Amino acid sequence: MSVRQNSSPLTRQVTLTVLTLATFALAIVVGFGFYAASQADDASLVRQKMFIADGLKDQIASVQREQESVSVWDDAIINVRAGNQTWIEENLSVWMFTYYGHNRVYILDAANHAIHAMREGKVVDASAYGEDQPALLPIIEKLRRMLAGPPQADAYGQPAKMVAEDLVSLDGKPAILSVMPLVPSSDRITQARGTECLHVSVEFINDAVIGKIAGKYLLDGARLVPLSQPAGPAAVPLVDSRGVILGYIGWDQLRPGLALVREIAPALAIALLLAGGALVFLLRRLRRASAALQTSQDQAQYLAFHDTLTGLPNRALFEDRLRRTLLFASKDKTRIALLYLDLDRFKHINDTLGHPAGDELVRQTAARLKHAIREVDTVARLGGDEFAVILLDVPDVGSAEDIAERLLLKLREPFRLIDDQVFVSASVGIALSSGSDTDADELLRKADIALYEAKKNGRGRYELFAGDMDDLLLRKRKVESELRKALEGEGGIKLAYQPVFAADGRGILGAEALIRWGHEVHGALPAAQFIAIAEERGLVRPLRSVKPLVLIGDLGKWALGEACRFAAGTELPWIAVNISPMQLRDIGFAGQVADILSETGLNPCRLQLETTESVLLEHNDTIGTVIAALRQSGICIVLDDFGTGYSSLSYLRRQAIDKLKIDRSFVHLLDEDESARAIVKTLIELAQALNVEVTAEGVETDAQKALLVGMGCRQLQGYLLSPPLEPGQLLALPGVSSMDQERSAARA
């Protein structure tokens, strides 16, 4: 009896202790579970907000892309100027509602007056714009300021898009506002700065738009929450550029942690009796929650290292894999090959078919490359139309070349882009690892140089990096360094002057400045050789592994200053100086020329700038702006070597140049080849029809001179009349004297 009495309190004590420990353990587990659930909910909510914010940015960008499809269009400018309301309705307003869902469209003239209005797919009176004007005007004025300012360039050196966007409130509803100027898509339409008509597009942020944004991230219950209603934690504010909140995007918050707690609540009740089983169950559920969180993290990491357009590894992942691959290859004593590939004339596809077609071309290219290589190899998109392929365990050079040829053949097959069949070629540079000391950056540099050689040698082909490419690059760098020293005053560079004669062969009309470099080792280097080196060093196609230099700019500035200084001290009617297309791509070049003229005192009307006809094909707004500024100041623009390239007759017709120079290759064949005579005669007649002057260069025989004069050419240049002369020799010619000589003669 006493034993039973003694054991009862002990049993109760042990039971109480066990129950207390079990309860305490369960409380710790339950507390940890609720904490983990709360943290999971918080982390999930942060990601959901990021998704909605990114989706809103994508929607704004989508509105801009849709608007750009009609704002960069010659026909749009023509019909808006003509006031063709039917065309505007079908192509610029109602079409934007029908095809893209834009709710309101206004077309404004250069004075920001509405000339067309559309609301919800119906054309309304243009006065309806007045209701929305207070909300739209700040963004419209922002775009006008951008258009009035100097042209900007993007990261690739291309003209930046002119667009102003913001979130606005119209009729108490938030909306995406995008304003773009109507600009020409080709050079057949001219438009002075400040005269642009504007395309104003508004898309209301309604439940349909929000549902499309949220649908990409599988978020339910997405809706617009007005300011009059509480937003709750699962909401992202719609904030305009002034920081004013216009409303909220709300949704049903995903609560993985809370869902977890609700699911295990019955099990927790049973865990009061079966603590061990409940703990196992809880750990199992927590493991599932961790797996869900890990999945979200893995997805975010995937997006950070992969290209969103093609799904291929991006540059960051590519560089990491290249370094890892080289490390493993050095341990296994195997070789890898790096193929650097880009599409030829990809910009032409974007310009002619539009950026959506360009994106589709990039996607299809990525798919073809991925299916054309082994599973163990890597293909990555480095940006734009540039791709790189890492080939593992390459036995020899021939294997890499075979794969490159297979890729080129695959890419030559027609692409189907927006119901058009397009043929595209590509260029490939190949570099192979040379051993355990191969560096990733060095291998990338070699592949880049090889790609440059493939482009230079005709495109649509591959080139294997060879040692002589590096040697050639080093030699060019040496010549470049010596040329730079010469420009800094160490001598060797000077100007010679070849006079241009009238048809009688006696009267001197002007002179062309020609650069000469007396190199101390190589002797007299022809201008074509060292200027080509200066232009090639990062300016024809900048190598990604070589920092671009500005040598050609320094050389051109020096030559222009020397020639103007010489001409200002003579009685020459004009002096001609050759300039590089690169200089014309510099928006500040016209200002530099004006400074040189001011410094030397030369009248702008006595300066002629000669450039090649290739600049006419670039359709570069900067080049057009610079040429217009130069001509407006009185400087003559001369098209050199005319007839050897592909000139734009429409550009010539618009009187963008003042003189044509017939290339010496045609003049040389005048007295031998009937077709050459026909070509020269046609070129002279073309110049006369365009009312521009014409000069024939390279005249070497009396027969050539007679034929040219008979065809109507009134300006001649060549060795028959005079070779390039030193400044003193030119001043000694009859009819040419320096200002000092004139003043001395006057005093005498």
PDB file of C-alpha atoms in Angstrom, residues 102-310:
ATOM      1  CA  HIS A 102      -4.963  51.939 -76.380  1.00  0.00           C
ATOM      2  CA  ASN A 103      -7.942  53.827 -74.968  1.00  0.00           C
ATOM      3  CA  ARG A 104      -7.182  57.372 -76.103  1.00  0.00           C
ATOM      4  CA  VAL A 105      -5.027  58.790 -78.886  1.00  0.00           C
ATOM      5  CA  TYR A 106      -4.369  62.443 -79.695  1.00  0.00           C
ATOM      6  CA  ILE A 107      -2.384  63.790 -82.650  1.00  0.00           C
ATOM      7  CA  LEU A 108      -0.844  67.204 -81.919  1.00  0.00           C
ATOM      8  CA  ASP A 109       0.711  69.634 -84.380  1.00  0.00           C
ATOM      9  CA  ALA A 110       4.000  71.491 -83.834  1.00  0.00           C
ATOM     10  CA  ALA A 111       2.194  74.050 -81.639  1.00  0.00           C
ATOM     11  CA  ASN A 112       0.700  71.279 -79.444  1.00  0.00           C
ATOM     12  CA  HIS A 113      -2.789  71.856 -80.863  1.00  0.00           C
ATOM     13  CA  ALA A 114      -4.900  68.738 -81.238  1.00  0.00           C
ATOM     14  CA  ILE A 115      -5.708  67.871 -84.860  1.00  0.00           C
ATOM     15  CA  HIS A 116      -7.226  64.427 -84.167  1.00  0.00           C
ATOM     16  CA  ALA A 117      -8.725  62.685 -81.153  1.00  0.00           C
ATOM     17  CA  MET A 118      -9.881  59.119 -80.466  1.00  0.00           C
ATOM     18  CA  ARG A 119     -11.522  57.701 -77.376  1.00  0.00           C
ATOM     19  CA  GLU A 120     -12.355  54.039 -76.840  1.00  0.00           C
ATOM     20  CA  GLY A 121     -12.129  53.234 -80.544  1.00  0.00           C
ATOM     21  CA  LYS A 122     -14.284  56.144 -81.722  1.00  0.00           C
ATOM     22  CA  VAL A 123     -13.067  59.342 -83.336  1.00  0.00           C
ATOM     23  CA  VAL A 124     -14.250  62.377 -81.384  1.00  0.00           C
ATOM     24  CA  ASP A 125     -13.925  66.085 -81.904  1.00  0.00           C
ATOM     25  CA  ALA A 126     -10.355  67.323 -81.438  1.00  0.00           C
ATOM     26  CA  SER A 127     -11.611  69.703 -78.742  1.00  0.00           C
ATOM     27  CA  ALA A 128     -11.928  66.678 -76.444  1.00  0.00           C
ATOM     28  CA  TYR A 129      -8.199  66.982 -75.966  1.00  0.00           C
ATOM     29  CA  GLY A 130      -8.826  70.079 -73.840  1.00  0.00           C
ATOM     30  CA  GLU A 131     -10.348  67.907 -71.092  1.00  0.00           C
ATOM     31  CA  ASP A 132      -7.160  65.848 -70.792  1.00  0.00           C
ATOM     32  CA  GLN A 133      -4.666  68.615 -71.609  1.00  0.00           C
ATOM     33  CA  PRO A 134      -3.877  69.669 -67.982  1.00  0.00           C
ATOM     34  CA  ALA A 135      -2.758  66.115 -67.140  1.00  0.00           C
ATOM     35  CA  LEU A 136      -0.934  65.473 -70.441  1.00  0.00           C
ATOM     36  CA  LEU A 137       0.786  68.826 -71.001  1.00  0.00           C
ATOM     37  CA  PRO A 138       3.759  68.393 -68.568  1.00  0.00           C
ATOM     38  CA  ILE A 139       4.841  65.209 -70.347  1.00  0.00           C
ATOM     39  CA  ILE A 140       4.278  66.774 -73.784  1.00  0.00           C
ATOM     40  CA  GLU A 141       6.420  69.751 -72.803  1.00  0.00           C
ATOM     41  CA  LYS A 142       9.092  67.375 -71.490  1.00  0.00           C
ATOM     42  CA  LEU A 143       9.285  65.706 -74.912  1.00  0.00           C
ATOM     43  CA  ARG A 144       9.411  69.094 -76.641  1.00  0.00           C
ATOM     44  CA  ARG A 145      12.430  69.992 -74.490  1.00  0.00           C
ATOM     45  CA  MET A 146      14.100  66.718 -75.447  1.00  0.00           C
ATOM     46  CA  LEU A 147      13.470  67.403 -79.136  1.00  0.00           C
ATOM     47  CA  ALA A 148      14.847  70.940 -78.811  1.00  0.00           C
ATOM     48  CA  GLY A 149      18.018  69.743 -77.103  1.00  0.00           C
ATOM     49  CA  PRO A 150      21.062  68.180 -78.751  1.00  0.00           C
ATOM     50  CA  PRO A 151      20.552  64.666 -80.162  1.00  0.00           C
ATOM     51  CA  GLN A 152      21.393  61.911 -77.688  1.00  0.00           C
ATOM     52  CA  ALA A 153      22.881  58.469 -78.363  1.00  0.00           C
ATOM     53  CA  ASP A 154      22.192  55.144 -76.672  1.00  0.00           C
ATOM     54  CA  ALA A 155      24.768  52.625 -75.379  1.00  0.00           C
ATOM     55  CA  TYR A 156      25.372  51.321 -78.914  1.00  0.00           C
ATOM     56  CA  GLY A 157      26.025  54.745 -80.411  1.00  0.00           C
ATOM     57  CA  GLN A 158      22.672  54.853 -82.174  1.00  0.00           C
ATOM     58  CA  PRO A 159      20.304  57.855 -81.870  1.00  0.00           C
ATOM     59  CA  ALA A 160      18.332  57.561 -78.653  1.00  0.00           C
ATOM     60  CA  LYS A 161      14.583  57.134 -78.913  1.00  0.00           C
ATOM     61  CA  MET A 162      12.624  60.316 -78.368  1.00  0.00           C
ATOM     62  CA  VAL A 163       9.841  59.353 -75.984  1.00  0.00           C
ATOM     63  CA  ALA A 164       8.338  60.751 -72.780  1.00  0.00           C
ATOM     64  CA  GLU A 165       6.119  58.660 -70.568  1.00  0.00           C
ATOM     65  CA  ASP A 166       4.454  58.855 -67.167  1.00  0.00           C
ATOM     66  CA  LEU A 167       1.497  57.624 -65.172  1.00  0.00           C
ATOM     67  CA  VAL A 168      -1.403  60.114 -65.164  1.00  0.00           C
ATOM     68  CA  SER A 169      -4.935  60.318 -63.814  1.00  0.00           C
ATOM     69  CA  LEU A 170      -7.689  60.915 -66.385  1.00  0.00           C
ATOM     70  CA  ASP A 171     -11.331  61.023 -65.354  1.00  0.00           C
ATOM     71  CA  GLY A 172     -10.210  59.818 -61.938  1.00  0.00           C
ATOM     72  CA  LYS A 173      -8.615  56.671 -63.412  1.00  0.00           C
ATOM     73  CA  PRO A 174      -4.858  55.956 -63.576  1.00  0.00           C
ATOM     74  CA  ALA A 175      -3.419  55.484 -67.023  1.00  0.00           C
ATOM     75  CA  ILE A 176      -0.138  54.922 -68.884  1.00  0.00           C
ATOM     76  CA  LEU A 177       0.775  57.961 -70.982  1.00  0.00           C
ATOM     77  CA  SER A 178       3.358  57.761 -73.791  1.00  0.00           C
ATOM     78  CA  VAL A 179       4.223  60.647 -76.127  1.00  0.00           C
ATOM     79  CA  MET A 180       6.383  60.190 -79.251  1.00  0.00           C
ATOM     80  CA  PRO A 181       7.182  62.466 -82.183  1.00  0.00           C
ATOM     81  CA  LEU A 182       6.185  61.383 -85.671  1.00  0.00           C
ATOM     82  CA  VAL A 183       9.561  60.917 -87.361  1.00  0.00           C
ATOM     83  CA  PRO A 184      10.492  59.684 -90.844  1.00  0.00           C
ATOM     84  CA  SER A 185      11.539  56.089 -91.382  1.00  0.00           C
ATOM     85  CA  SER A 186      13.683  56.953 -94.410  1.00  0.00           C
ATOM     86  CA  ASP A 187      15.553  59.874 -95.880  1.00  0.00           C
ATOM     87  CA  ARG A 188      12.820  60.719 -98.401  1.00  0.00           C
ATOM     88  CA  ILE A 189      11.038  62.842 -95.802  1.00  0.00           C
ATOM     89  CA  THR A 190      12.703  65.887 -94.273  1.00  0.00           C
ATOM     90  CA  GLN A 191      11.560  67.410 -91.038  1.00  0.00           C
ATOM     91  CA  ALA A 192      13.084  70.418 -89.297  1.00  0.00           C
ATOM     92  CA  ARG A 193      13.706  70.138 -85.568  1.00  0.00           C
ATOM     93  CA  GLY A 194      10.863  71.658 -83.587  1.00  0.00           C
ATOM     94  CA  THR A 195       8.239  71.013 -86.283  1.00  0.00           C
ATOM     95  CA  GLU A 196       7.438  67.449 -85.244  1.00  0.00           C
ATOM     96  CA  CYS A 197       3.842  66.403 -84.763  1.00  0.00           C
ATOM     97  CA  LEU A 198       3.245  64.311 -81.646  1.00  0.00           C
ATOM     98  CA  HIS A 199       1.455  60.996 -81.138  1.00  0.00           C
ATOM     99  CA  VAL A 200      -0.088  60.909 -77.644  1.00  0.00           C
ATOM    100  CA  SER A 201      -1.284  57.481 -76.531  1.00  0.00           C
ATOM    101  CA  VAL A 202      -3.145  56.635 -73.316  1.00  0.00           C
ATOM    102  CA  GLU A 203      -3.875  53.158 -71.962  1.00  0.00           C
ATOM    103  CA  PHE A 204      -5.998  53.015 -68.814  1.00  0.00           C
ATOM    104  CA  ILE A 205      -4.699  50.771 -66.077  1.00  0.00           C
ATOM    105  CA  ASN A 206      -7.894  48.808 -65.640  1.00  0.00           C
ATOM    106  CA  ASP A 207      -8.558  45.306 -64.360  1.00  0.00           C
ATOM    107  CA  ALA A 208      -7.880  43.802 -67.810  1.00  0.00           C
ATOM    108  CA  VAL A 209      -4.432  45.380 -68.039  1.00  0.00           C
ATOM    109  CA  ILE A 210      -3.682  44.481 -64.432  1.00  0.00           C
ATOM    110  CA  GLY A 211      -4.889  40.934 -65.031  1.00  0.00           C
ATOM    111  CA  LYS A 212      -2.486  40.609 -67.961  1.00  0.00           C
ATOM    112  CA  ILE A 213       0.383  41.826 -65.757  1.00  0.00           C
ATOM    113  CA  ALA A 214      -0.503  39.528 -62.863  1.00  0.00           C
ATOM    114  CA  GLY A 215      -1.199  36.563 -65.139  1.00  0.00           C
ATOM    115  CA  LYS A 216       2.465  36.299 -66.062  1.00  0.00           C
ATOM    116  CA  TYR A 217       3.277  35.611 -62.412  1.00  0.00           C
ATOM    117  CA  LEU A 218       0.225  33.465 -61.573  1.00  0.00           C
ATOM    118  CA  LEU A 219      -1.179  35.991 -59.106  1.00  0.00           C
ATOM    119  CA  ASP A 220      -4.941  35.733 -58.514  1.00  0.00           C
ATOM    120  CA  GLY A 221      -7.486  38.433 -57.772  1.00  0.00           C
ATOM    121  CA  ALA A 222      -5.477  41.244 -59.365  1.00  0.00           C
ATOM    122  CA  ARG A 223      -7.502  44.462 -59.447  1.00  0.00           C
ATOM    123  CA  LEU A 224      -7.303  48.224 -59.410  1.00  0.00           C
ATOM    124  CA  VAL A 225      -7.697  49.669 -55.906  1.00  0.00           C
ATOM    125  CA  PRO A 226      -8.792  53.333 -55.914  1.00  0.00           C
ATOM    126  CA  LEU A 227      -7.462  55.769 -53.342  1.00  0.00           C
ATOM    127  CA  SER A 228     -10.825  55.759 -51.580  1.00  0.00           C
ATOM    128  CA  GLN A 229     -10.389  52.127 -50.548  1.00  0.00           C
ATOM    129  CA  PRO A 230      -7.800  50.564 -48.224  1.00  0.00           C
ATOM    130  CA  ALA A 231      -5.038  48.955 -50.249  1.00  0.00           C
ATOM    131  CA  GLY A 232      -3.826  46.319 -47.808  1.00  0.00           C
ATOM    132  CA  PRO A 233      -0.315  44.813 -47.722  1.00  0.00           C
ATOM    133  CA  ALA A 234      -0.602  43.049 -51.115  1.00  0.00           C
ATOM    134  CA  ALA A 235      -0.600  46.242 -53.171  1.00  0.00           C
ATOM    135  CA  VAL A 236       1.792  48.303 -55.258  1.00  0.00           C
ATOM    136  CA  PRO A 237       1.168  52.063 -55.571  1.00  0.00           C
ATOM    137  CA  LEU A 238       0.793  53.677 -58.994  1.00  0.00           C
ATOM    138  CA  VAL A 239       3.070  56.709 -58.621  1.00  0.00           C
ATOM    139  CA  ASP A 240       3.587  59.421 -61.232  1.00  0.00           C
ATOM    140  CA  SER A 241       6.858  61.267 -61.851  1.00  0.00           C
ATOM    141  CA  ARG A 242       5.966  63.852 -59.205  1.00  0.00           C
ATOM    142  CA  GLY A 243       5.546  61.190 -56.545  1.00  0.00           C
ATOM    143  CA  VAL A 244       1.760  61.470 -56.453  1.00  0.00           C
ATOM    144  CA  ILE A 245      -0.055  58.170 -55.809  1.00  0.00           C
ATOM    145  CA  LEU A 246      -2.844  57.671 -58.360  1.00  0.00           C
ATOM    146  CA  GLY A 247      -4.108  54.344 -57.043  1.00  0.00           C
ATOM    147  CA  TYR A 248      -2.919  50.842 -56.257  1.00  0.00           C
ATOM    148  CA  ILE A 249      -2.605  47.485 -57.943  1.00  0.00           C
ATOM    149  CA  GLY A 250      -3.892  44.948 -55.457  1.00  0.00           C
ATOM    150  CA  TRP A 251      -4.105  41.159 -55.561  1.00  0.00           C
ATOM    151  CA  ASP A 252      -4.854  38.160 -53.392  1.00  0.00           C
ATOM    152  CA  GLN A 253      -1.651  37.717 -51.454  1.00  0.00           C
ATOM    153  CA  LEU A 254       0.006  34.334 -51.790  1.00  0.00           C
ATOM    154  CA  ARG A 255       0.719  33.154 -48.227  1.00  0.00           C
ATOM    155  CA  PRO A 256       2.707  29.942 -48.460  1.00  0.00           C
ATOM    156  CA  GLY A 257       3.502  30.126 -44.748  1.00  0.00           C
ATOM    157  CA  LEU A 258      -0.080  30.715 -43.607  1.00  0.00           C
ATOM    158  CA  ALA A 259      -1.318  28.018 -45.942  1.00  0.00           C
ATOM    159  CA  LEU A 260       1.191  25.701 -44.369  1.00  0.00           C
ATOM    160  CA  VAL A 261      -0.023  26.490 -40.845  1.00  0.00           C
ATOM    161  CA  ARG A 262      -3.647  25.909 -41.835  1.00  0.00           C
ATOM    162  CA  GLU A 263      -2.776  22.582 -43.327  1.00  0.00           C
ATOM    163  CA  ILE A 264      -0.947  21.317 -40.281  1.00  0.00           C
ATOM    164  CA  ALA A 265      -3.376  22.675 -37.650  1.00  0.00           C
ATOM    165  CA  PRO A 266      -5.153  19.312 -37.242  1.00  0.00           C
ATOM    166  CA  ALA A 267      -1.837  17.594 -36.939  1.00  0.00           C
ATOM    167  CA  LEU A 268      -0.758  20.045 -34.241  1.00  0.00           C
ATOM    168  CA  ALA A 269      -3.837  19.110 -32.188  1.00  0.00           C
ATOM    169  CA  ILE A 270      -2.927  15.442 -32.455  1.00  0.00           C
ATOM    170  CA  ALA A 271       0.656  16.349 -31.607  1.00  0.00           C
ATOM    171  CA  LEU A 272      -0.469  17.166 -28.033  1.00  0.00           C
ATOM    172  CA  LEU A 273      -0.891  13.387 -27.608  1.00  0.00           C
ATOM    173  CA  LEU A 274       1.601  12.169 -30.213  1.00  0.00           C
ATOM    174  CA  ALA A 275       4.422  14.705 -29.949  1.00  0.00           C
ATOM    175  CA  GLY A 276       6.893  12.612 -31.875  1.00  0.00           C
ATOM    176  CA  GLY A 277       4.602  12.048 -34.835  1.00  0.00           C
ATOM    177  CA  ALA A 278       3.560  15.702 -34.890  1.00  0.00           C
ATOM    178  CA  LEU A 279       7.212  16.835 -34.866  1.00  0.00           C
ATOM    179  CA  VAL A 280       8.028  14.534 -37.775  1.00  0.00           C
ATOM    180  CA  PHE A 281       5.026  15.809 -39.675  1.00  0.00           C
ATOM    181  CA  LEU A 282       5.962  19.418 -38.929  1.00  0.00           C
ATOM    182  CA  LEU A 283       9.535  18.935 -40.092  1.00  0.00           C
ATOM    183  CA  ARG A 284       8.244  17.324 -43.254  1.00  0.00           C
ATOM    184  CA  ARG A 285       5.949  20.277 -43.968  1.00  0.00           C
ATOM    185  CA  LEU A 286       8.735  22.738 -43.189  1.00  0.00           C
ATOM    186  CA  ARG A 287      10.921  20.880 -45.637  1.00  0.00           C
ATOM    187  CA  ARG A 288       8.259  21.413 -48.295  1.00  0.00           C
ATOM    188  CA  ALA A 289       8.103  25.126 -47.490  1.00  0.00           C
ATOM    189  CA  SER A 290      11.877  25.358 -47.806  1.00  0.00           C
ATOM    190  CA  ALA A 291      11.671  23.571 -51.151  1.00  0.00           C
ATOM    191  CA  ALA A 292       9.122  26.141 -52.384  1.00  0.00           C
ATOM    192  CA  LEU A 293      11.347  28.982 -51.258  1.00  0.00           C
ATOM    193  CA  GLN A 294      14.347  27.325 -52.912  1.00  0.00           C
ATOM    194  CA  THR A 295      12.376  27.008 -56.137  1.00  0.00           C
ATOM    195  CA  SER A 296      11.640  30.742 -56.095  1.00  0.00           C
ATOM    196  CA  GLN A 297      15.282  31.497 -55.421  1.00  0.00           C
ATOM    197  CA  ASP A 298      16.400  29.173 -58.206  1.00  0.00           C
ATOM    198  CA  GLN A 299      14.018  30.892 -60.594  1.00  0.00           C
ATOM    199  CA  ALA A 300      15.368  34.326 -59.643  1.00  0.00           C
ATOM    200  CA  GLN A 301      18.928  33.063 -60.078  1.00  0.00           C
ATOM    201  CA  TYR A 302      18.017  31.632 -63.468  1.00  0.00           C
ATOM    202  CA  LEU A 303      16.668  34.996 -64.616  1.00  0.00           C
ATOM    203  CA  ALA A 304      19.851  36.712 -63.394  1.00  0.00           C
ATOM    204  CA  PHE A 305      22.079  34.503 -65.555  1.00  0.00           C
ATOM    205  CA  HIS A 306      19.962  33.909 -68.637  1.00  0.00           C
ATOM    206  CA  ASP A 307      18.813  36.074 -71.517  1.00  0.00           C
ATOM    207  CA  THR A 308      15.085  36.771 -71.212  1.00  0.00           C
ATOM    208  CA  LEU A 309      14.522  36.921 -74.983  1.00  0.00           C
ATOM    209  CA  THR A 310      16.131  33.593 -75.937  1.00  0.00           C
TER     210      THR A 310
END
